[in-house]
Amino acid sequence: KSFDSEPVQLDQLVAISAEHHHFNASKKNVEMQLLCNNASVVGNFGLLAHMVSNLIDNAIKYNRNGGQVVVSSGFDHAGCPYLSVKDTGIGMEKHHLERLYERFYRIDDSRSRDTGGTGLGLTIVKKIVDLHHAEIKVESTPGEGTTFTVTFAALE
């Protein structure tokens, strides 16, 4: 399937998505920090905005009261544009990480009742990442937080 592609400024995308989540973050006393450099990718703005929104939403949802979410973008050491969402939340055990993108996969059903959601957010994120020929990595430490990093191919 093809979709409309255009140059997308990651910093603008992040700013718009962060603004949409400002209320939920402040309600939970979560500080949001944006550390975005001027990186752009070619892709579908709407899909990429949905991806960023899901990642920020999870970072807030699974954070602790008074926690922090840091959203950054720029270029990695290989010159590839990237976007990263890091939180100081509850984190995850290693054995959960490979199943995160499965439809309806839940780490803890009781926690899901508290936070709401359908169990599809990360499945959708992965699909959008794949459509953009990008790569997603997750690092997580229980009790310390989680970082999702999406890396795009370097622009020619």
GROMACS .gro file of C-alpha atoms in nm:
model
  156
    1LYS     CA    1   0.000   0.000   0.000
    2SER     CA    2   0.126   0.344  -0.079
    3PHE     CA    3   0.046   0.665   0.100
    4ASP     CA    4   0.114   1.032   0.044
    5SER     CA    5   0.470   1.118   0.137
    6GLU     CA    6   0.616   1.457   0.202
    7PRO     CA    7   0.910   1.602   0.392
    8VAL     CA    8   0.821   1.596   0.762
    9GLN     CA    9   1.009   1.803   1.020
   10LEU     CA   10   1.042   1.580   1.326
   11ASP     CA   11   1.069   1.875   1.567
   12GLN     CA   12   0.737   2.018   1.442
   13LEU     CA   13   0.574   1.676   1.459
   14VAL     CA   14   0.692   1.632   1.818
   15ALA     CA   15   0.582   1.982   1.922
   16ILE     CA   16   0.230   1.923   1.787
   17SER     CA   17   0.201   1.578   1.947
   18ALA     CA   18   0.339   1.701   2.281
   19GLU     CA   19   0.086   1.985   2.283
   20HIS     CA   20  -0.197   1.731   2.243
   21HIS     CA   21  -0.072   1.545   2.551
   22HIS     CA   22  -0.001   1.846   2.769
   23PHE     CA   23  -0.324   1.812   2.967
   24ASN     CA   24  -0.277   1.441   3.050
   25ALA     CA   25   0.085   1.503   3.144
   26SER     CA   26   0.000   1.791   3.378
   27LYS     CA   27  -0.289   1.592   3.529
   28LYS     CA   28  -0.037   1.324   3.627
   29ASN     CA   29   0.230   1.582   3.720
   30VAL     CA   30   0.460   1.446   3.448
   31GLU     CA   31   0.712   1.694   3.311
   32MET     CA   32   0.753   1.682   2.935
   33GLN     CA   33   1.081   1.791   2.785
   34LEU     CA   34   1.145   1.833   2.411
   35LEU     CA   35   1.503   1.807   2.288
   36CYS     CA   36   1.458   1.824   1.915
   37ASN     CA   37   1.712   1.911   1.651
   38ASN     CA   38   1.617   2.006   1.300
   39ALA     CA   39   1.584   1.660   1.142
   40SER     CA   40   1.338   1.572   0.868
   41VAL     CA   41   1.219   1.250   0.708
   42VAL     CA   42   1.006   1.172   0.406
   43GLY     CA   43   0.681   1.015   0.513
   44ASN     CA   44   0.315   1.059   0.588
   45PHE     CA   45   0.262   1.336   0.841
   46GLY     CA   46  -0.067   1.194   0.972
   47LEU     CA   47   0.071   0.844   1.025
   48LEU     CA   48   0.392   0.971   1.185
   49ALA     CA   49   0.190   1.201   1.413
   50HIS     CA   50  -0.020   0.900   1.519
   51MET     CA   51   0.298   0.703   1.594
   52VAL     CA   52   0.451   0.982   1.806
   53SER     CA   53   0.119   1.038   1.981
   54ASN     CA   54   0.093   0.670   2.080
   55LEU     CA   55   0.450   0.666   2.213
   56ILE     CA   56   0.400   0.986   2.417
   57ASP     CA   57   0.063   0.861   2.543
   58ASN     CA   58   0.223   0.540   2.673
   59ALA     CA   59   0.515   0.730   2.826
   60ILE     CA   60   0.269   0.940   3.026
   61LYS     CA   61   0.027   0.656   3.104
   62TYR     CA   62   0.292   0.420   3.243
   63ASN     CA   63   0.489   0.690   3.421
   64ARG     CA   64   0.490   0.764   3.790
   65ASN     CA   65   0.331   1.073   3.937
   66GLY     CA   66   0.592   1.349   3.913
   67GLY     CA   67   0.786   1.159   3.647
   68GLN     CA   68   0.941   1.287   3.328
   69VAL     CA   69   0.903   1.225   2.954
   70VAL     CA   70   1.183   1.335   2.724
   71VAL     CA   71   1.111   1.343   2.351
   72SER     CA   72   1.412   1.398   2.130
   73SER     CA   73   1.492   1.394   1.762
   74GLY     CA   74   1.797   1.453   1.549
   75PHE     CA   75   2.057   1.248   1.366
   76ASP     CA   76   2.239   0.945   1.502
   77HIS     CA   77   2.611   0.870   1.455
   78ALA     CA   78   2.538   0.721   1.110
   79GLY     CA   79   2.354   1.034   0.995
   80CYS     CA   80   2.011   0.871   1.017
   81PRO     CA   81   1.719   1.078   1.147
   82TYR     CA   82   1.573   0.944   1.470
   83LEU     CA   83   1.299   1.015   1.718
   84SER     CA   84   1.313   0.897   2.078
   85VAL     CA   85   1.058   0.890   2.362
   86LYS     CA   86   1.205   0.824   2.705
   87ASP     CA   87   1.014   0.801   3.030
   88THR     CA   88   1.091   0.757   3.399
   89GLY     CA   89   0.802   0.517   3.442
   90ILE     CA   90   0.754   0.164   3.567
   91GLY     CA   91   0.966  -0.003   3.299
   92MET     CA   92   0.934  -0.362   3.177
   93GLU     CA   93   1.109  -0.694   3.230
   94LYS     CA   94   1.324  -0.813   2.936
   95HIS     CA   95   1.100  -1.111   2.851
   96HIS     CA   96   0.810  -0.876   2.767
   97LEU     CA   97   1.003  -0.669   2.515
   98GLU     CA   98   0.986  -0.909   2.220
   99ARG     CA   99   0.606  -0.939   2.251
  100LEU     CA  100   0.530  -0.566   2.286
  101TYR     CA  101   0.411  -0.521   1.929
  102GLU     CA  102   0.168  -0.816   1.932
  103ARG     CA  103  -0.199  -0.723   1.905
  104PHE     CA  104  -0.370  -0.706   2.243
  105TYR     CA  105  -0.054  -0.815   2.428
  106ARG     CA  106  -0.070  -0.690   2.786
  107ILE     CA  107   0.208  -0.708   3.039
  108ASP     CA  108  -0.034  -0.688   3.328
  109ASP     CA  109  -0.410  -0.698   3.291
  110SER     CA  110  -0.473  -0.529   3.625
  111ARG     CA  111  -0.252  -0.240   3.520
  112SER     CA  112  -0.442  -0.220   3.190
  113ARG     CA  113  -0.769  -0.168   3.376
  114ASP     CA  114  -0.610   0.125   3.559
  115THR     CA  115  -0.467   0.289   3.248
  116GLY     CA  116  -0.728   0.203   2.987
  117GLY     CA  117  -0.642   0.143   2.623
  118THR     CA  118  -0.696  -0.146   2.384
  119GLY     CA  119  -0.355  -0.313   2.364
  120LEU     CA  120  -0.319  -0.192   2.005
  121GLY     CA  121  -0.110   0.124   2.049
  122LEU     CA  122   0.232  -0.035   1.999
  123THR     CA  123   0.098  -0.268   1.727
  124ILE     CA  124  -0.007   0.046   1.536
  125VAL     CA  125   0.329   0.213   1.609
  126LYS     CA  126   0.515  -0.088   1.468
  127LYS     CA  127   0.298  -0.093   1.155
  128ILE     CA  128   0.366   0.280   1.092
  129VAL     CA  129   0.740   0.226   1.152
  130ASP     CA  130   0.739  -0.062   0.901
  131LEU     CA  131   0.546   0.142   0.642
  132HIS     CA  132   0.819   0.405   0.664
  133HIS     CA  133   1.098   0.146   0.631
  134ALA     CA  134   1.222   0.260   0.970
  135GLU     CA  135   1.336   0.061   1.271
  136ILE     CA  136   1.213   0.071   1.631
  137LYS     CA  137   1.415  -0.027   1.935
  138VAL     CA  138   1.308  -0.041   2.297
  139GLU     CA  139   1.522  -0.034   2.609
  140SER     CA  140   1.361  -0.075   2.947
  141THR     CA  141   1.462  -0.118   3.309
  142PRO     CA  142   1.195  -0.220   3.561
  143GLY     CA  143   1.135   0.061   3.807
  144GLU     CA  144   1.342   0.310   3.606
  145GLY     CA  145   1.172   0.362   3.273
  146THR     CA  146   1.155   0.285   2.904
  147THR     CA  147   1.298   0.440   2.588
  148PHE     CA  148   1.155   0.383   2.240
  149THR     CA  149   1.376   0.497   1.951
  150VAL     CA  150   1.259   0.505   1.590
  151THR     CA  151   1.541   0.536   1.336
  152PHE     CA  152   1.473   0.628   0.975
  153ALA     CA  153   1.692   0.566   0.671
  154ALA     CA  154   1.934   0.849   0.598
  155LEU     CA  155   1.804   1.089   0.335
  156GLU     CA  156   1.989   1.060   0.006
   0.00000   0.00000   0.00000
